[in-house]
Short mmCIF file of C-alpha atoms in Angstrom, two decimals:
data_model
loop_
_atom_site.label_atom_id
_atom_site.label_comp_id
_atom_site.label_asym_id
_atom_site.label_seq_id
_atom_site.Cartn_x
_atom_site.Cartn_y
_atom_site.Cartn_z
CA MET A 12 -50.19 27.68 33.41
CA PRO A 13 -47.40 27.18 36.26
CA ARG A 14 -44.64 29.59 36.11
CA GLY A 15 -41.21 28.47 35.15
CA THR A 16 -43.15 26.13 32.07
CA PRO A 17 -41.68 28.40 29.31
CA GLY A 18 -38.09 28.08 30.49
CA VAL A 19 -38.42 24.41 31.27
CA THR A 20 -39.88 23.60 27.69
CA SER A 21 -37.12 25.58 26.34
CA GLN A 22 -34.48 23.95 28.13
CA ALA A 23 -36.20 20.48 27.02
CA VAL A 24 -36.22 21.65 23.41
CA ALA A 25 -32.43 22.51 23.53
CA VAL A 26 -31.51 19.41 25.04
CA PHE A 27 -33.86 17.50 22.19
CA LEU A 28 -31.46 19.91 19.62
CA ALA A 29 -28.31 19.26 21.22
CA SER A 30 -29.26 15.33 21.02
CA LEU A 31 -30.37 15.58 17.73
CA THR A 32 -27.32 17.37 16.47
CA LEU A 33 -24.71 14.76 18.05
CA CYS A 34 -26.84 11.74 16.49
CA THR A 35 -26.34 13.48 13.12
CA GLN A 36 -22.87 13.90 13.83
CA LEU A 37 -22.22 10.31 15.22
CA SER A 38 -23.85 9.42 12.04
CA ALA A 39 -21.83 11.70 9.63
CA ASN A 40 -18.94 10.49 11.45
CA GLU A 41 -19.74 6.68 11.26
CA ILE A 42 -20.31 7.15 7.48
CA GLN A 43 -16.97 9.00 6.94
CA LYS A 44 -15.36 6.11 8.38
CA GLY A 45 -17.49 3.63 6.40
CA GLU A 46 -16.52 5.47 3.36
CA TYR A 47 -12.36 5.04 3.89
CA LEU A 48 -13.00 1.41 5.38
CA ALA A 49 -14.69 0.68 1.68
CA ARG A 50 -11.65 2.42 -0.21
CA ALA A 51 -9.24 -0.07 1.91
CA ALA A 52 -11.59 -2.91 0.90
CA ASP A 53 -11.90 -1.84 -2.64
CA CYS A 54 -15.59 -2.12 -2.46
CA VAL A 55 -16.37 -0.16 -5.31
CA GLY A 56 -13.94 -1.97 -7.58
CA CYS A 57 -15.71 -5.20 -7.61
CA HIS A 58 -19.33 -4.18 -7.14
CA THR A 59 -19.18 -1.73 -9.98
CA SER A 60 -19.49 -2.68 -13.67
CA ASN A 61 -20.22 0.82 -14.83
CA PRO A 62 -18.54 3.78 -13.56
CA SER A 63 -21.71 6.12 -13.88
CA ARG A 64 -23.52 3.05 -11.23
CA PRO A 65 -21.31 2.56 -8.34
CA PHE A 66 -21.67 -0.18 -6.23
CA ALA A 67 -24.53 -1.99 -8.49
CA GLY A 68 -22.91 -4.94 -9.30
CA GLY A 69 -22.89 -6.50 -12.22
CA TYR A 70 -18.83 -6.81 -12.45
CA ARG A 71 -17.49 -10.04 -13.72
CA VAL A 72 -14.92 -11.71 -11.86
CA PRO A 73 -13.40 -14.42 -13.83
CA THR A 74 -12.38 -17.69 -11.48
CA PRO A 75 -10.83 -20.94 -12.28
CA PHE A 76 -14.25 -22.30 -12.33
CA GLY A 77 -16.24 -19.91 -14.27
CA ASP A 78 -17.29 -15.83 -14.07
CA VAL A 79 -19.34 -14.75 -11.03
CA TYR A 80 -21.06 -11.66 -11.24
CA SER A 81 -20.79 -8.81 -8.40
CA THR A 82 -24.10 -8.16 -6.35
CA ASN A 83 -25.52 -4.89 -5.99
CA ILE A 84 -24.73 -3.16 -2.64
CA THR A 85 -26.59 0.26 -3.20
CA PRO A 86 -29.65 0.76 -0.65
CA ASP A 87 -32.03 -0.45 -3.52
CA PRO A 88 -34.66 -3.02 -1.45
CA ASP A 89 -34.89 -4.99 -4.35
CA THR A 90 -31.79 -5.67 -6.39
CA GLY A 91 -29.60 -4.18 -3.55
CA ILE A 92 -29.21 -4.33 0.25
CA GLY A 93 -31.88 -2.09 1.44
CA ARG A 94 -33.67 -4.88 3.16
CA TYR A 95 -30.52 -6.06 4.92
CA SER A 96 -30.85 -5.61 8.74
CA ALA A 97 -27.27 -5.36 10.66
CA ASP A 98 -26.99 -8.61 11.67
CA GLU A 99 -27.68 -9.92 7.89
CA PHE A 100 -24.98 -7.90 6.53
CA VAL A 101 -22.43 -8.79 9.08
CA ARG A 102 -23.30 -12.21 8.10
CA ALA A 103 -23.06 -11.73 4.64
CA VAL A 104 -19.69 -10.06 4.98
CA GLN A 105 -17.79 -12.32 7.40
CA LYS A 106 -19.38 -15.45 6.79
CA GLY A 107 -20.48 -15.19 3.35
CA ILE A 108 -24.64 -15.92 3.74
CA ARG A 109 -26.88 -13.95 1.87
CA ARG A 110 -30.34 -12.73 3.33
CA ASP A 111 -32.22 -15.54 2.17
CA GLY A 112 -29.37 -18.05 3.47
CA ALA A 113 -27.76 -19.04 0.52
CA ASP A 114 -24.00 -19.47 0.39
CA LEU A 115 -22.02 -16.82 -1.58
CA TYR A 116 -19.35 -17.84 -3.95
CA PRO A 117 -15.62 -16.91 -2.23
CA ALA A 118 -15.40 -14.54 -5.41
CA MET A 119 -16.39 -12.13 -2.40
CA PRO A 120 -13.71 -12.55 0.01
CA TYR A 121 -15.27 -13.28 3.13
CA ASP A 122 -12.50 -15.75 4.32
CA SER A 123 -10.29 -12.73 4.66
CA PHE A 124 -13.47 -10.19 5.93
CA ALA A 125 -14.31 -12.61 8.53
CA ALA A 126 -11.81 -11.54 10.67
CA MET A 127 -13.26 -7.35 10.26
CA SER A 128 -14.52 -6.03 13.47
CA ARG A 129 -18.46 -5.85 13.87
CA GLU A 130 -17.77 -2.33 14.14
CA ASP A 131 -15.92 -1.81 10.86
CA VAL A 132 -18.59 -3.82 8.83
CA LEU A 133 -21.68 -1.89 10.17
CA ALA A 134 -19.27 1.62 9.54
CA VAL A 135 -19.14 -0.01 5.77
CA ARG A 136 -23.04 -0.52 5.86
CA ALA A 137 -23.91 2.91 7.07
CA TYR A 138 -21.63 4.46 4.12
CA LEU A 139 -23.16 2.25 1.72
CA LEU A 140 -26.72 2.83 3.01
CA ALA A 141 -25.76 6.69 2.33
CA GLN A 142 -25.33 6.25 -1.38
CA PRO A 143 -28.19 6.70 -4.05
CA ALA A 144 -30.20 3.45 -4.66
CA ILE A 145 -29.48 1.97 -7.90
CA SER A 146 -32.09 -0.75 -9.31
CA GLN A 147 -29.62 -3.29 -11.21
CA PRO A 148 -30.59 -6.97 -11.11
CA ARG A 149 -27.06 -9.10 -10.88
CA PRO A 150 -26.54 -11.38 -14.40
CA GLN A 151 -26.69 -14.90 -14.09
CA ASN A 152 -23.25 -16.46 -12.79
CA ILE A 153 -21.30 -18.82 -15.57
CA LEU A 154 -20.09 -21.71 -13.84
CA PRO A 155 -20.19 -25.45 -15.31
CA PHE A 156 -21.47 -28.43 -13.18
CA PRO A 157 -20.60 -28.68 -10.16
CA PHE A 158 -19.68 -25.55 -9.32
CA ASN A 159 -22.97 -24.04 -10.20
CA GLN A 160 -24.12 -26.12 -7.15
CA ARG A 161 -23.96 -23.80 -4.07
CA TRP A 162 -24.55 -26.57 -1.63
CA ILE A 163 -20.61 -27.37 -2.38
CA LEU A 164 -19.68 -24.09 -0.77
CA VAL A 165 -20.91 -25.73 2.43
CA LEU A 166 -17.92 -28.02 2.16
CA TRP A 167 -15.66 -25.63 0.88
CA LYS A 168 -16.29 -23.34 4.07
CA LEU A 169 -15.92 -26.27 6.16
CA ALA A 170 -12.22 -26.36 4.74
CA ASN A 171 -11.58 -22.74 4.70
CA LEU A 172 -13.57 -20.51 6.45
CA HIS A 173 -11.80 -19.77 10.13
CA THR A 174 -14.56 -17.44 11.90
CA GLY A 175 -12.94 -14.89 14.43
CA ASN A 176 -12.07 -11.26 15.21
CA PHE A 177 -8.41 -10.01 13.90
CA THR A 178 -6.45 -10.07 17.11
CA PRO A 179 -3.63 -7.54 17.75
CA ASP A 180 -0.28 -9.33 18.65
CA ALA A 181 0.80 -7.56 21.62
CA SER A 182 4.56 -8.16 21.06
CA ARG A 183 4.43 -6.27 17.72
CA THR A 184 4.09 -2.29 17.34
CA ALA A 185 0.63 -0.28 16.58
CA GLY A 186 1.75 0.34 12.88
CA TRP A 187 2.82 -3.18 12.31
CA ASN A 188 -0.81 -4.72 13.92
CA ARG A 189 -2.55 -1.70 11.75
CA GLY A 190 -0.86 -3.06 8.65
CA ALA A 191 -1.19 -6.68 9.31
CA TYR A 192 -5.17 -5.58 9.49
CA LEU A 193 -4.80 -3.99 6.14
CA VAL A 194 -2.99 -6.24 4.17
CA GLU A 195 -4.78 -9.58 5.82
CA VAL A 196 -8.06 -8.40 6.58
CA LEU A 197 -9.28 -5.29 4.69
CA GLY A 198 -7.00 -5.05 1.65
CA HIS A 199 -7.51 -8.91 1.45
CA CYS A 200 -4.45 -9.22 -0.59
CA GLY A 201 -3.71 -12.74 -0.16
CA ALA A 202 -7.19 -13.66 -1.90
CA CYS A 203 -4.93 -13.03 -4.92
CA HIS A 204 -1.36 -12.91 -4.05
CA THR A 205 -1.80 -16.50 -1.75
CA PRO A 206 -1.37 -19.70 -3.82
CA ARG A 207 -4.39 -22.17 -3.35
CA ASN A 208 -4.22 -25.43 -1.80
CA THR A 209 -5.79 -28.64 -2.96
CA THR A 210 -9.44 -27.45 -1.95
CA PHE A 211 -8.91 -24.03 -3.61
CA GLY A 212 -8.75 -21.74 -0.03
CA MET A 213 -5.44 -19.69 0.40
CA ASP A 214 -2.38 -21.72 1.19
CA GLU A 215 -1.42 -20.52 4.63
CA ASN A 216 1.84 -22.15 4.45
CA ARG A 217 2.88 -20.23 1.41
CA LYS A 218 1.11 -16.75 2.36
CA LEU A 219 1.52 -14.00 -0.32
CA ALA A 220 3.62 -15.90 -1.93
CA GLY A 221 1.91 -15.52 -5.40
CA GLY A 222 -1.42 -16.13 -6.69
CA THR A 223 -3.79 -15.57 -9.57
CA ALA A 224 -6.60 -12.71 -10.30
CA GLY A 225 -8.27 -14.44 -13.20
CA ILE A 226 -6.08 -14.76 -15.95
CA TRP A 227 -3.48 -12.00 -14.17
CA GLN A 228 -0.46 -13.59 -12.26
CA ALA A 229 -0.39 -11.89 -8.69
CA PHE A 230 3.30 -12.20 -7.69
CA ASN A 231 5.19 -12.96 -4.79
CA ILE A 232 5.08 -9.87 -2.60
CA THR A 233 6.93 -11.83 0.60
CA GLY A 234 10.47 -10.84 1.18
CA ASP A 235 12.30 -13.39 -0.89
CA LYS A 236 14.93 -11.45 -2.56
CA ILE A 237 14.51 -13.15 -6.15
CA ALA A 238 11.02 -14.49 -6.46
CA GLY A 239 9.76 -11.81 -3.67
CA VAL A 240 10.32 -8.02 -2.85
CA GLY A 241 13.22 -8.40 -0.77
CA GLY A 242 15.06 -6.51 -3.31
CA TRP A 243 12.78 -3.38 -3.02
CA SER A 244 13.63 -0.86 -0.58
CA ASP A 245 10.78 0.71 2.02
CA GLU A 246 10.28 4.01 -0.21
CA GLU A 247 9.86 1.66 -3.29
CA LEU A 248 7.17 -0.59 -1.95
CA PHE A 249 5.64 2.55 -0.46
CA ARG A 250 5.48 4.36 -3.84
CA PHE A 251 4.80 1.26 -5.62
CA LEU A 252 1.20 0.63 -3.40
CA LYS A 253 0.69 4.37 -3.55
CA THR A 254 1.18 5.27 -7.13
CA GLY A 255 1.41 1.92 -8.84
CA ALA A 256 4.73 2.90 -10.58
CA VAL A 257 8.27 2.56 -9.46
CA PRO A 258 10.90 3.42 -12.33
CA GLY A 259 13.24 0.24 -12.68
CA LYS A 260 11.04 -1.93 -11.06
CA ALA A 261 7.61 -2.31 -11.57
CA TYR A 262 4.33 -0.82 -13.00
CA ALA A 263 0.87 -1.81 -11.97
CA GLY A 264 -1.42 -3.80 -14.67
CA GLY A 265 -4.50 -5.33 -14.77
CA PRO A 266 -6.40 -6.00 -11.67
CA MET A 267 -3.17 -4.28 -9.25
CA ALA A 268 -3.55 -1.27 -11.21
CA GLU A 269 -7.11 -0.79 -10.64
CA THR A 270 -6.50 -1.23 -6.96
CA VAL A 271 -4.28 1.30 -7.03
CA MET A 272 -7.03 3.36 -8.62
CA ASN A 273 -9.88 2.90 -6.71
CA SER A 274 -8.10 1.80 -3.24
CA LEU A 275 -4.44 2.21 -2.24
CA GLN A 276 -3.97 6.06 -3.67
CA HIS A 277 -6.88 7.25 -1.37
CA LEU A 278 -5.33 5.73 2.15
CA SER A 279 -3.00 7.49 4.33
CA ASP A 280 0.42 7.60 4.22
CA GLU A 281 0.69 6.43 7.93
CA ASP A 282 -1.31 3.47 6.65
CA ILE A 283 0.66 2.72 3.45
CA HIS A 284 3.68 2.90 5.59
CA ALA A 285 2.04 0.64 8.03
CA MET A 286 1.48 -1.85 5.09
CA VAL A 287 4.98 -1.73 4.12
CA ALA A 288 6.21 -2.54 7.67
CA TYR A 289 4.08 -5.87 7.55
CA LEU A 290 5.09 -6.87 4.33
CA ARG A 291 8.59 -6.39 5.50
CA ASP A 292 7.77 -9.31 8.09
CA VAL A 293 6.05 -11.70 6.05
CA PRO A 294 8.20 -14.90 5.66
CA ALA A 295 10.06 -15.12 2.55
CA GLN A 296 8.97 -17.84 0.17
CA PRO A 297 10.93 -18.87 -3.11
CA GLY A 298 9.37 -19.21 -6.38
CA ASP A 299 10.39 -20.43 -10.24
CA GLU A 300 12.50 -16.97 -10.97
CA ARG A 301 15.93 -17.94 -11.35
CA GLN A 302 16.95 -14.12 -11.21
CA PRO A 303 14.57 -10.76 -10.06
CA ARG A 304 11.73 -9.99 -12.26
CA PHE A 305 12.70 -6.23 -12.35
CA SER A 306 16.23 -7.70 -13.41
CA TRP A 307 15.97 -8.34 -16.87
CA GLY A 308 16.30 -5.69 -19.95
CA ASP A 309 19.01 -4.16 -21.73
CA ALA A 310 19.44 -7.00 -23.99
CA PRO A 311 22.25 -6.87 -26.96
CA VAL A 312 20.93 -5.64 -30.15
CA THR A 313 22.11 -5.93 -33.82
CA ALA A 314 23.98 -3.37 -35.20
CA GLY A 315 20.63 -2.12 -37.13
CA GLY A 316 20.34 0.88 -34.73
CA ASP A 317 17.75 1.42 -32.33
CA GLY A 318 14.47 -0.53 -32.97
CA ALA A 319 16.25 -3.59 -34.77
CA LYS A 320 15.39 -6.89 -33.38
CA THR A 321 17.05 -8.67 -30.25
CA GLN A 322 19.74 -11.16 -31.61
CA GLY A 323 18.09 -14.28 -31.95
CA SER A 324 14.19 -13.05 -31.39
CA GLY A 325 13.29 -13.58 -34.94
CA SER A 326 9.92 -12.34 -34.98
CA THR A 327 9.53 -9.84 -38.06
CA ASP A 328 6.01 -9.32 -37.39
CA GLY A 329 6.51 -8.59 -33.89
CA ASP A 330 9.19 -6.10 -34.52
CA THR A 331 6.46 -4.46 -37.21
CA LEU A 332 3.78 -4.49 -34.62
CA TYR A 333 5.81 -3.13 -32.20
CA ARG A 334 6.70 -0.22 -34.00
CA SER A 335 3.30 0.56 -35.10
CA LEU A 336 1.74 0.13 -32.02
CA CYS A 337 3.76 0.52 -28.89
CA SER A 338 7.04 2.95 -29.74
CA GLY A 339 4.95 5.87 -29.68
CA CYS A 340 4.72 5.46 -26.27
CA HIS A 341 7.20 3.31 -24.83
CA GLY A 342 9.94 4.67 -27.25
CA MET A 343 12.21 2.93 -30.10
CA ASN A 344 14.25 1.39 -27.02
CA GLY A 345 11.55 0.62 -24.68
CA ARG A 346 12.41 2.89 -22.37
CA GLY A 347 8.83 4.66 -21.97
CA SER A 348 8.64 8.43 -21.60
CA PRO A 349 11.14 11.02 -19.72
CA ASP A 350 8.64 12.01 -17.22
CA GLY A 351 7.44 8.27 -16.58
CA SER A 352 3.76 8.73 -17.36
CA TYR A 353 4.18 5.96 -20.14
CA PRO A 354 6.24 3.09 -18.57
CA SER A 355 9.53 1.64 -19.46
CA LEU A 356 9.65 -1.83 -20.56
CA ILE A 357 13.45 -2.61 -19.31
CA HIS A 358 13.61 -3.88 -15.81
CA ASN A 359 9.87 -4.44 -15.70
CA THR A 360 8.39 -6.97 -13.64
CA ALA A 361 5.62 -8.09 -16.10
CA LEU A 362 8.18 -8.66 -18.97
CA GLY A 363 10.91 -10.49 -16.50
CA ALA A 364 8.35 -12.74 -14.89
CA ALA A 365 8.69 -16.39 -15.49
CA THR A 366 5.03 -16.91 -17.18
CA PRO A 367 3.60 -14.40 -20.01
CA GLU A 368 0.18 -14.27 -18.68
CA ASN A 369 0.39 -10.70 -17.47
CA VAL A 370 1.93 -9.42 -20.76
CA VAL A 371 -0.45 -11.24 -23.32
CA MET A 372 -3.37 -9.79 -20.79
CA THR A 373 -1.76 -6.29 -20.87
CA ILE A 374 -1.94 -6.55 -24.50
CA LEU A 375 -5.52 -7.80 -24.42
CA GLU A 376 -6.88 -5.61 -21.82
CA GLY A 377 -4.69 -2.73 -21.49
CA ILE A 378 -4.09 -0.91 -18.35
CA LYS A 379 -6.73 1.36 -16.46
CA ALA A 380 -4.10 3.41 -14.56
CA GLY A 381 -6.56 6.42 -13.77
CA ASP A 382 -3.58 9.33 -14.17
CA VAL A 383 -2.85 8.06 -10.83
CA ALA A 384 0.40 10.26 -10.03
CA GLY A 385 0.52 11.26 -14.02
CA ARG A 386 0.46 7.85 -15.08
CA LYS A 387 -1.27 7.18 -18.32
CA SER A 388 -3.57 4.38 -19.08
CA MET A 389 -3.31 2.04 -22.20
CA ALA A 390 -5.68 1.08 -24.92
CA ALA A 391 -6.91 -2.75 -24.86
CA PHE A 392 -5.99 -4.47 -28.51
CA SER A 393 -7.97 -7.46 -28.18
CA GLY A 394 -10.43 -6.37 -30.82
CA TRP A 395 -7.86 -5.00 -33.31
CA LEU A 396 -5.09 -7.88 -33.26
CA ASP A 397 -5.83 -11.74 -33.98
CA ASP A 398 -4.08 -14.54 -31.64
CA GLY A 399 -1.28 -14.86 -34.03
CA GLN A 400 -0.49 -11.04 -33.78
CA VAL A 401 -0.76 -10.89 -30.09
CA ALA A 402 1.54 -13.81 -29.80
CA ALA A 403 4.28 -12.43 -31.84
CA LEU A 404 3.90 -9.18 -30.20
CA ALA A 405 4.19 -10.56 -26.69
CA ASN A 406 7.19 -12.94 -27.80
CA TYR A 407 8.73 -9.89 -29.09
CA VAL A 408 8.86 -7.80 -26.39
CA THR A 409 9.80 -10.27 -23.92
CA ALA A 410 12.70 -11.30 -26.26
CA ARG A 411 14.11 -7.71 -26.62
CA PHE A 412 13.37 -5.93 -23.24
CA GLY A 413 12.59 -8.87 -20.79
CA ASN A 414 13.12 -12.58 -19.98
CA PRO A 415 13.69 -14.35 -23.16
CA ASP A 416 12.72 -17.25 -21.83
CA LEU A 417 9.23 -16.77 -22.59
CA SER A 418 7.15 -17.87 -25.26
CA VAL A 419 3.52 -18.12 -25.86
CA THR A 420 1.46 -19.53 -29.09
CA ALA A 421 -1.81 -18.30 -30.76
CA ALA A 422 -3.40 -21.11 -28.78
CA ASP A 423 -2.17 -20.21 -25.84
CA VAL A 424 -3.62 -16.75 -26.26
CA ARG A 425 -6.85 -17.94 -27.73
CA GLN A 426 -7.48 -19.62 -24.24
CA MET A 427 -6.43 -16.55 -22.32
CA ARG A 428 -8.85 -14.58 -24.62
CA ALA A 429 -11.37 -17.02 -23.79
CA GLY A 430 -10.63 -16.36 -19.79
CA SER A 431 -8.71 -19.48 -18.93
CA THR A 432 -5.62 -21.41 -19.07
CA THR A 433 -4.66 -25.21 -19.79
CA SER A 434 -4.18 -25.79 -16.26
CA GLN A 435 -7.55 -24.21 -15.47
CA THR A 436 -9.07 -26.42 -18.11
CA ILE A 437 -7.44 -29.50 -17.16
CA MET A 438 -8.48 -28.38 -13.58
CA ILE A 439 -12.14 -28.10 -14.26
CA LEU A 440 -12.13 -31.27 -16.33
CA VAL A 441 -10.46 -33.19 -13.26
CA ALA A 442 -13.23 -31.95 -11.13
CA GLN A 443 -16.05 -32.89 -13.29
CA SER A 444 -14.24 -36.40 -14.04
CA LEU A 445 -13.99 -36.76 -10.05
CA VAL A 446 -17.76 -35.71 -9.68
CA ALA A 447 -18.86 -37.77 -12.54
CA GLY A 448 -16.84 -40.82 -10.77
CA GLY A 449 -18.35 -40.21 -7.48
CA ALA A 450 -21.92 -39.79 -8.72
CA VAL A 451 -21.37 -43.37 -10.41
CA LEU A 452 -19.65 -45.10 -7.76
CA MET A 453 -22.76 -43.43 -5.37
CA LEU A 454 -25.30 -45.18 -8.16
CA GLY A 455 -23.74 -48.15 -8.51
CA LEU A 456 -23.93 -48.57 -4.10
CA LEU A 457 -27.63 -47.25 -4.29
CA LEU A 458 -28.37 -50.01 -6.93
CA LEU A 459 -26.37 -52.86 -4.78
CA LEU A 460 -28.22 -51.84 -1.59
CA ALA A 461 -31.36 -52.10 -3.47
CA ARG A 462 -30.73 -55.60 -4.87
CA ARG A 463 -29.76 -56.73 -1.28
CA LEU A 464 -32.76 -54.93 0.09
CA HIS A 465 -34.78 -57.06 -3.00
CA ARG A 466 -32.95 -60.02 -2.07
CA GLY A 467 -34.01 -59.74 1.62
CA MET A 468 -37.36 -59.11 1.31
CA THR A 469 -37.83 -61.83 -1.22
CA SER A 470 -35.75 -64.16 1.08
CA ALA A 471 -38.79 -63.20 4.19
CA ARG A 472 -41.70 -63.47 1.79
CA LEU A 473 -40.33 -67.06 0.89
CA MET A 474 -39.93 -67.95 4.43
CA PHE A 475 -43.30 -66.72 5.54
CA ALA A 476 -44.87 -68.47 2.86
CA HIS A 477 -43.06 -71.95 3.64
CA ARG A 478 -44.26 -71.37 7.43
CA ASP A 479 -48.00 -70.90 6.50
CA ARG A 480 -47.83 -73.97 4.32
CA ARG A 481 -46.84 -75.46 7.96
#
């Protein structure tokens, strides 16, 4: 053996080990980056139906057209993303196309994720592939015709999906651009907070002017001082995004409370400040409110003392229900607990809104606060109260502590409990009628065409027969 071979071998081993260590470190860094990005995108919120089985899918996403169930994004090769190549995963996130080529429903907000960088998408993939593989098939979606036909998604994408990575605005600060990326792309805030256009895509002319998340109302978060957050300070916006609670203004409920719990509370203060900076620059959009949602409250009460009904509220059942179910946490005066763990109902955007959906849904589904900043969760009363009782309680609290113009009936509650509103039901019926009418029209045209072809063929046969006789 030539001299120097052991030294050369040792050097080669050292280089190999150093390279292996570097690759391991790079992989660990990418996984760590992917974890943060997945938090910012709140992947766990929509892809987890059972907290003990994170990312295994099966989460029900209510839409105006029916229920869509989220997919398994664990590394399981059969029910998850274990067989997705890097390119296939990027295509699914940015373009909403499954590995088998089928189009994904836009309950997966790929119309926002389309602007994610490939590097960020692959970092999320690295993080997900590092999680435990869980075998869990996805439940069947519950969608009426024609919304259960995936081919219509091709038309939806043509109208609403705009591809291309996020391009920073060179005239803005790095913080503003970071906030724009977090709000518009990763955080996909517009998926809930932007109203939909006639093709059910995000209405870019009314960006962040308020939309829906199932039955829940996602409020206007533009700079309008009445309908939006123009009357909030930067610190209040920061606090709401970070904790979901701003006494005297708002307390996050429904999907927003879960977003704070799963996503926003984990973001750096720098990123939350960046989001605030961007939101401050979104053009103000007016709404239906006649005064700020947080300004309602302190309604006059009768001389019966603390807890008596508001003058004119006239809901004895609501008063009884409030005393027995709500006053222990929110207080007889509706001001909540001194430490803020149980929110005040006075100066609360949910009760001061122009529509009653969030109040009703809070009673039905409760609040999942996750003890963020000490805030306690609220029990769901859907299994305890019937539709009339929910309506009575909702009318009582809005009349006494919020917007007295709000009113809800037992029929309204019944429809919300079933997962729809009157306007959504009408929209589905109109869409079905249009499809049915279009089908009848197409059938009529085909029959007319067939009849003309038949006449043409008959005329041709007669002509040939006449020619043969000659």
